[in-house]
Each structure stands twice: as C-alpha cells, then as structure tokens.
CSV table of C-alpha atoms in Angstrom, one decimal:
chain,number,residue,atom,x,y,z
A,275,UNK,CA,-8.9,-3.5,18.6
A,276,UNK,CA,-5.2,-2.9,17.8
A,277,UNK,CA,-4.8,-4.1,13.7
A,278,UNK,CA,-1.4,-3.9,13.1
A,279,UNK,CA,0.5,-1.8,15.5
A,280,UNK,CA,4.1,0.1,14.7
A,281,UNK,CA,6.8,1.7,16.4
A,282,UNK,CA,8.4,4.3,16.8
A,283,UNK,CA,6.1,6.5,14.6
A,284,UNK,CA,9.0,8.7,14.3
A,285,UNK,CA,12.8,8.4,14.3
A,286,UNK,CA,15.9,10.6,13.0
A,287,UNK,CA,19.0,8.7,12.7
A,288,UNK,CA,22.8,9.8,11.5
A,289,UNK,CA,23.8,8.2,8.4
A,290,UNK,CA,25.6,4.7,9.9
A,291,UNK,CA,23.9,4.1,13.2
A,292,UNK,CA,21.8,1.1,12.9
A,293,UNK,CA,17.7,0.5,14.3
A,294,UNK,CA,14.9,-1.9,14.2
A,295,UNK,CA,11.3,-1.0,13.1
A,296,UNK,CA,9.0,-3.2,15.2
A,297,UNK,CA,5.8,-4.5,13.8
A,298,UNK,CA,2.9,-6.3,15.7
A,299,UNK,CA,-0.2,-7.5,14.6
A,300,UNK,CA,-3.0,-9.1,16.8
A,301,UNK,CA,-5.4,-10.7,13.8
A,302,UNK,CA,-3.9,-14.1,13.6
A,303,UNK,CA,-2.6,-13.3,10.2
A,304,UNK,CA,0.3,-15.9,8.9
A,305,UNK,CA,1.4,-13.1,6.3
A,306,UNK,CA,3.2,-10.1,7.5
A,307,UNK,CA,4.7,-7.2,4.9
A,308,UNK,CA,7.2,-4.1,5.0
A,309,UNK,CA,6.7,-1.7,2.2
A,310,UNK,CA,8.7,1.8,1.9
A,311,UNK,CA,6.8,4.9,0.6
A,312,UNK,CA,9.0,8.0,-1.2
A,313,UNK,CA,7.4,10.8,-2.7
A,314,UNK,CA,5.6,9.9,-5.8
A,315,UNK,CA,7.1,6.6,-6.2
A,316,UNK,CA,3.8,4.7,-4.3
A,317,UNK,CA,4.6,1.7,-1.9
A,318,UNK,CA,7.3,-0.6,-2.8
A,319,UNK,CA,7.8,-4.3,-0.9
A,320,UNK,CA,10.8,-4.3,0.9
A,321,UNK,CA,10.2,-7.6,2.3
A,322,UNK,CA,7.7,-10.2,3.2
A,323,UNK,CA,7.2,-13.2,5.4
A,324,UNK,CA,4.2,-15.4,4.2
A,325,UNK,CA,4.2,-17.6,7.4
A,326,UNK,CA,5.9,-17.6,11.1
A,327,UNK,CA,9.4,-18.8,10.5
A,328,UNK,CA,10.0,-17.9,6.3
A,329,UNK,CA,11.0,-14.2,5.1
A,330,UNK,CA,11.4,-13.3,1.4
A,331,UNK,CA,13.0,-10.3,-0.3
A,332,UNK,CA,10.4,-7.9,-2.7
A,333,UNK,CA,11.4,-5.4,-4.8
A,334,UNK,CA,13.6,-2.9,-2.9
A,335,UNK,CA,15.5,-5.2,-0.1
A,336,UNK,CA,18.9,-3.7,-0.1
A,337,UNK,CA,20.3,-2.3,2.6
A,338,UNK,CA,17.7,-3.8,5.2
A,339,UNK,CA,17.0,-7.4,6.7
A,340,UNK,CA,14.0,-8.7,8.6
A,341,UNK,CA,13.1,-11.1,11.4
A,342,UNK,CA,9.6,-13.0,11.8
A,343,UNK,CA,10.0,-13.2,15.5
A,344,UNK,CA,6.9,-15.0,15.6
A,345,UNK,CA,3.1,-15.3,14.2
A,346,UNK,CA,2.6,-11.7,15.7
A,347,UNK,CA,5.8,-10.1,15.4
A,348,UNK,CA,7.8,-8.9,12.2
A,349,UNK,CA,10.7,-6.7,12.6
A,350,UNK,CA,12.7,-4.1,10.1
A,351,UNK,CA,16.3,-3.9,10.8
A,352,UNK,CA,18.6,-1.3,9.3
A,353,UNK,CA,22.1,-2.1,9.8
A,354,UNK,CA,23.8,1.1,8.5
A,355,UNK,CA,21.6,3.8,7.6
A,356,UNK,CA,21.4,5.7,4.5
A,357,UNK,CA,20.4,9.0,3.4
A,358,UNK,CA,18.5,7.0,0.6
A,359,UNK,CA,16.6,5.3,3.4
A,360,UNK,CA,14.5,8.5,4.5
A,361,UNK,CA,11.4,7.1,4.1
A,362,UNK,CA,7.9,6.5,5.8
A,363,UNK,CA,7.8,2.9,6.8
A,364,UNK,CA,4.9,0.3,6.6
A,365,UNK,CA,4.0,-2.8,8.0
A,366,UNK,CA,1.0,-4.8,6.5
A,367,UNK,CA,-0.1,-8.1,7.4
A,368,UNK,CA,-3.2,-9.6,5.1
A,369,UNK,CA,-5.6,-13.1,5.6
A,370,UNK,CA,-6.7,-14.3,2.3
A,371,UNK,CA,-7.5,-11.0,0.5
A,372,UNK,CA,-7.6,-8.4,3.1
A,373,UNK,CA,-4.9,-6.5,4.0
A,374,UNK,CA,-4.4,-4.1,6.8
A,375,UNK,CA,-2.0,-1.5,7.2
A,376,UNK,CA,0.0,0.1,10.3
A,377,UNK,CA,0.1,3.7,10.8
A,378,UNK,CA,3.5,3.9,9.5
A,379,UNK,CA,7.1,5.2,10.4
A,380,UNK,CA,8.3,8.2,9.4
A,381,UNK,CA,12.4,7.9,9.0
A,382,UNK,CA,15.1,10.7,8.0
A,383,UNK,CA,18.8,9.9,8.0
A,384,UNK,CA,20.4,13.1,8.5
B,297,UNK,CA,8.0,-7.9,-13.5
B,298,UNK,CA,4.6,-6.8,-12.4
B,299,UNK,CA,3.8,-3.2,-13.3
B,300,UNK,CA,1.0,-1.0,-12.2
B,301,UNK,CA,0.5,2.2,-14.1
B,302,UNK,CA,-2.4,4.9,-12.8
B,303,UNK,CA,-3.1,8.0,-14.9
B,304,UNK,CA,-3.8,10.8,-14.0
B,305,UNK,CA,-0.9,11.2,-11.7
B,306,UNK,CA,-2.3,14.2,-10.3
B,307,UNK,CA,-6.1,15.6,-11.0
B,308,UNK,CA,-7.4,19.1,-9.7
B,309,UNK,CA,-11.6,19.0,-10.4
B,310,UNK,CA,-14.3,21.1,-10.0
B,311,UNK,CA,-17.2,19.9,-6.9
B,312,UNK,CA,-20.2,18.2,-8.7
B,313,UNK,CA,-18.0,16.6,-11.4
B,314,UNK,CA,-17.6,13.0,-12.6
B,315,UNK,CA,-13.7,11.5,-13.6
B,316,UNK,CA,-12.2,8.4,-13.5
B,317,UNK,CA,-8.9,7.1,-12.3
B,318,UNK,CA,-7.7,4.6,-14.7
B,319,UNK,CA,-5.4,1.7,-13.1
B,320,UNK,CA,-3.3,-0.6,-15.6
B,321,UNK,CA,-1.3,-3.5,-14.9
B,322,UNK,CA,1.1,-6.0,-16.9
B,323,UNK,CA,0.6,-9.8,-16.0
B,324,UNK,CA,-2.4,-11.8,-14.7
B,325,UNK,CA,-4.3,-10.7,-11.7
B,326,UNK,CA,-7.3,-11.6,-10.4
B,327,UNK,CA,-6.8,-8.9,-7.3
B,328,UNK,CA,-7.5,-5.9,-7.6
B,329,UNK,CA,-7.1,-3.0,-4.6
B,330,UNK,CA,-8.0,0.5,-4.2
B,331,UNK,CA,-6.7,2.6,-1.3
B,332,UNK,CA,-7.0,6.6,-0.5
B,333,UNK,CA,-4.2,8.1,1.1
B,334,UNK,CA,-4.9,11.3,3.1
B,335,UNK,CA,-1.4,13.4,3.9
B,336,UNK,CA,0.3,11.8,7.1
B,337,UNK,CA,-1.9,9.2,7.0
B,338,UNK,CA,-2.3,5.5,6.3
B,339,UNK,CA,-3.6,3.4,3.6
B,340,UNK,CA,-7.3,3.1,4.4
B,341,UNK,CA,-8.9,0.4,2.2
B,342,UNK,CA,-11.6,1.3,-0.4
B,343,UNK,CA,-12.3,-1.5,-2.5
B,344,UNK,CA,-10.8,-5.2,-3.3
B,345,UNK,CA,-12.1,-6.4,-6.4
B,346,UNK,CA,-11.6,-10.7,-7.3
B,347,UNK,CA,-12.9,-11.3,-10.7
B,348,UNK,CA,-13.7,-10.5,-14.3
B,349,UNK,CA,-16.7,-7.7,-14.5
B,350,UNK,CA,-16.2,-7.0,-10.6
B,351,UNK,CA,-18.4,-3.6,-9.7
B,352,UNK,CA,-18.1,-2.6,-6.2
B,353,UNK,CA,-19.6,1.0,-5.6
B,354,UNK,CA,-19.9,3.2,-1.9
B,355,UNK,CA,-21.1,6.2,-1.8
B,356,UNK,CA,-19.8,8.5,-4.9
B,357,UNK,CA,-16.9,6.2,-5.4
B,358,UNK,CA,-17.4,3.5,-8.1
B,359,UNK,CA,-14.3,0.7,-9.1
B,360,UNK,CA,-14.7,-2.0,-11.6
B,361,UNK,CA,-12.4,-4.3,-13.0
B,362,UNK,CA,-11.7,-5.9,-15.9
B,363,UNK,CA,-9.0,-8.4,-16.1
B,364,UNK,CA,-9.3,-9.4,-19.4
B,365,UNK,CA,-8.1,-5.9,-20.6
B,366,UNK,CA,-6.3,-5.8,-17.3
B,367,UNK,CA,-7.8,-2.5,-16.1
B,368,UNK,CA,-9.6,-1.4,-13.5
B,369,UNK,CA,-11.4,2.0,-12.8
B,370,UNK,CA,-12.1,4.4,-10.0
B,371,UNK,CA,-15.3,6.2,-11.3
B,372,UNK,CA,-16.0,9.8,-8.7
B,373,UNK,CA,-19.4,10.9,-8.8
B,374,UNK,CA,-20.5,14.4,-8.5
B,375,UNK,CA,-17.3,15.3,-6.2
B,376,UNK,CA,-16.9,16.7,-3.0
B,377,UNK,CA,-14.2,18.5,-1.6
B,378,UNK,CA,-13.7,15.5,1.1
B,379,UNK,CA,-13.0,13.4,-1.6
B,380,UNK,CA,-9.3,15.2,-1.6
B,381,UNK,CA,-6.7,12.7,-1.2
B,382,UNK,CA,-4.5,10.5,-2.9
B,383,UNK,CA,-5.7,7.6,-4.2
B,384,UNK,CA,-3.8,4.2,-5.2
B,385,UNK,CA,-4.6,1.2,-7.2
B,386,UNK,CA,-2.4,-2.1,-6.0
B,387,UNK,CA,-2.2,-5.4,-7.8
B,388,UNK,CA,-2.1,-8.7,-5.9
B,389,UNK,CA,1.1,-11.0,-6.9
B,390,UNK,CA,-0.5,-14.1,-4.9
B,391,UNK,CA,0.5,-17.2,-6.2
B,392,UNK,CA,-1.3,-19.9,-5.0
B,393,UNK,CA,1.8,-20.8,-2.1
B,394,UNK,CA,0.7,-17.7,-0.4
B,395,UNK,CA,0.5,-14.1,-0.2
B,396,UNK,CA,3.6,-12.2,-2.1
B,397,UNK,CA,2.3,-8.6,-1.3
B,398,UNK,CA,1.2,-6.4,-3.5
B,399,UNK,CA,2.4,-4.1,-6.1
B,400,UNK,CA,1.1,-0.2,-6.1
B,401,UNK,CA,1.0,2.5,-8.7
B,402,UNK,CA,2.2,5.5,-8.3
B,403,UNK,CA,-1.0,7.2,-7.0
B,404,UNK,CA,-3.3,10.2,-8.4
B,405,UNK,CA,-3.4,12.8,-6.3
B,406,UNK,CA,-7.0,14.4,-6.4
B,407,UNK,CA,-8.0,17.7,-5.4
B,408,UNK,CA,-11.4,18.6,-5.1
B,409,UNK,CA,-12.1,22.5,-5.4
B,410,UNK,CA,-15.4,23.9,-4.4
C-alpha cells in the first residue's frame, strides 16, 4: 500500500541547474498538492492541481512550475534553482477531506 | 487571505501534565486538521474536525473546534514523553469547486520531559 510516493528523497543542486520532483499517488485521488516546509514557517502551497489536466498557483509559486501528467502523476519542476529554494518538499493528494502526505524531499542549493 | 495562528510556538512540559495548543484562523472554515510532525519525518494525521462543537479525542490527545469563534484546540492529557513532537493545526480553503489545499500554522513544538 504505496499512499503517495516521492522521489528523490534527497537532492543537492548548484544554484542554476534545473530538476523535477516526481510525485505519484495510487488512491485514485483527483487532487494532488506541493507544499514547501522552512524552518518555523509551517507548510506553504506551492501549487495545486484539483483534477487531471488543471494546475493552480497557492501561496508561494515563484520560481517553480508543475505538470499533472496524469490522475496519478504530479510533478515539481525547478527551472533555475535558488538558494532560497532549500527546502523539504511535499506532495499531498486528498479525496473529500482526507489528505495524505509523501515522505518528502529534502533539497539544498549550494 | 487565510491566516492560521497557533500559540504556543514552542512548549517544554513536565510528564503527567495537561496544556492545550490553541489554533486560530481568519475566514470561514468548516475544516479543521491536526498533524504531529516528528523531526525528519512526515505529516502523520491526528485529527480532521467538520463542524461547529466537533470533539474528536484518541488516547491523551483531545481537539475540538469551534468555528463560530474560529478556534480549535489540541487538549494533552497527563503527557508522556512520546508525545514529543511538533504539532500543526491546518485550515481547509475548499470551496465548493474542489479542494484548494490547505493552509498551516506555524507549528508548536512540544517537548515532553520526564
């Protein structure tokens, strides 16, 4: 019983190289999330897709774009990385009001 | 703009106490989630409360919610030390054409000394 399944679960990148944070999920669920966690700040929405084929920005989407490859499938891309993007990474995906969480992805640009 | 606000940020308690987490938020919510954190970890789910007067209690951990005052609380009962984590309080910003994600406080960080 997978849930919702992330990779890589670590990553160091240079600042300006690009990557893309996979997320899978294997519940069915029409609504997939990325949220960011820093240090005292809580999780913040980066983006969200609410059904196979629409994506919509949340609070922090700067600097990062996404791609609802299909109903399992919702990718993080960052095209130039940032120091400020040294994060941990998570991908949710939620039916009605339960939402489940990935294990994360821990980031550093160097 | 939805705002969640949790106090205490941090919390350091004696074992066999009682406190509660207090969870604030700005606009209309009838969604209310509580997670603990452990360090490295994920977000393991604890609670998702859906109305007015909503009690849900497991084991020593007790949430309520009260959206008229829109509050909800995390009540710890006689503590033990693997209570220790960090917990977080997350507001649903559904509107009805689907599921907008949710917003999070900042977390209180709770540590349990024996």
């Amino acid at each position: 019983n997978a849930g919702v399944t992330q990779t890589p679960k670590f990553q160091v990148l240079k600042t300006g190289q690009s990557m893309t944070l996979q997320c899978a999920q294997d519940m069915n669920h029409n609504s997939m999330y990325w949220y960011r966690q820093d240090p005292g700040m809580g999780l913040r929405l980066i983006y969200y897709s609410a059904s196979e084929g629409t994506t919509d920005k949340g609070e922090v989407p700067n600097g990062y774009n996404v791609s609802r490859l299909n109903k399992r499938e919702f990718s993080l891309r960052l095209e130039s990385a940032a120091p400020s993007q040294t994060s941990v990474y998570f991908c949710a995906s939620s039916h009605r009001v339960f939402v489940f969480f990935g294990q994360g992805t821990r980031l550093t640009v160097v | 703009e939805l705002k969640v606000e949790q106090n205490p940020l941090f919390l350091s308690m004696q074992e066999g106490k009682n406190y509660t987490i207090y969870c604030n938020y700005s606009t209309t919510s009838d969604r209310l989630y509580w997670y603990r954190q452990d360090p490295g970890k994920s977000l393991e789910s604890l609670f998702v409360l859906l109305s007015n007067g909503a009690v849900k209690q497991e084991g020593r951990l007790m949430a309520s919610l009260d959206t008229k005052a829109r509050l909800s609380t995390l009540h710890i009962t006689a503590a033990v030390h693997d209570l220790s984590a960090t917990y977080f309080c997350a507001v649903d910003t559904y509107s009805g054409g689907g599921a907008d994600g949710l917003t999070f406080g900042k977390g209180t960080h709770l540590i349990i000394q024996p």
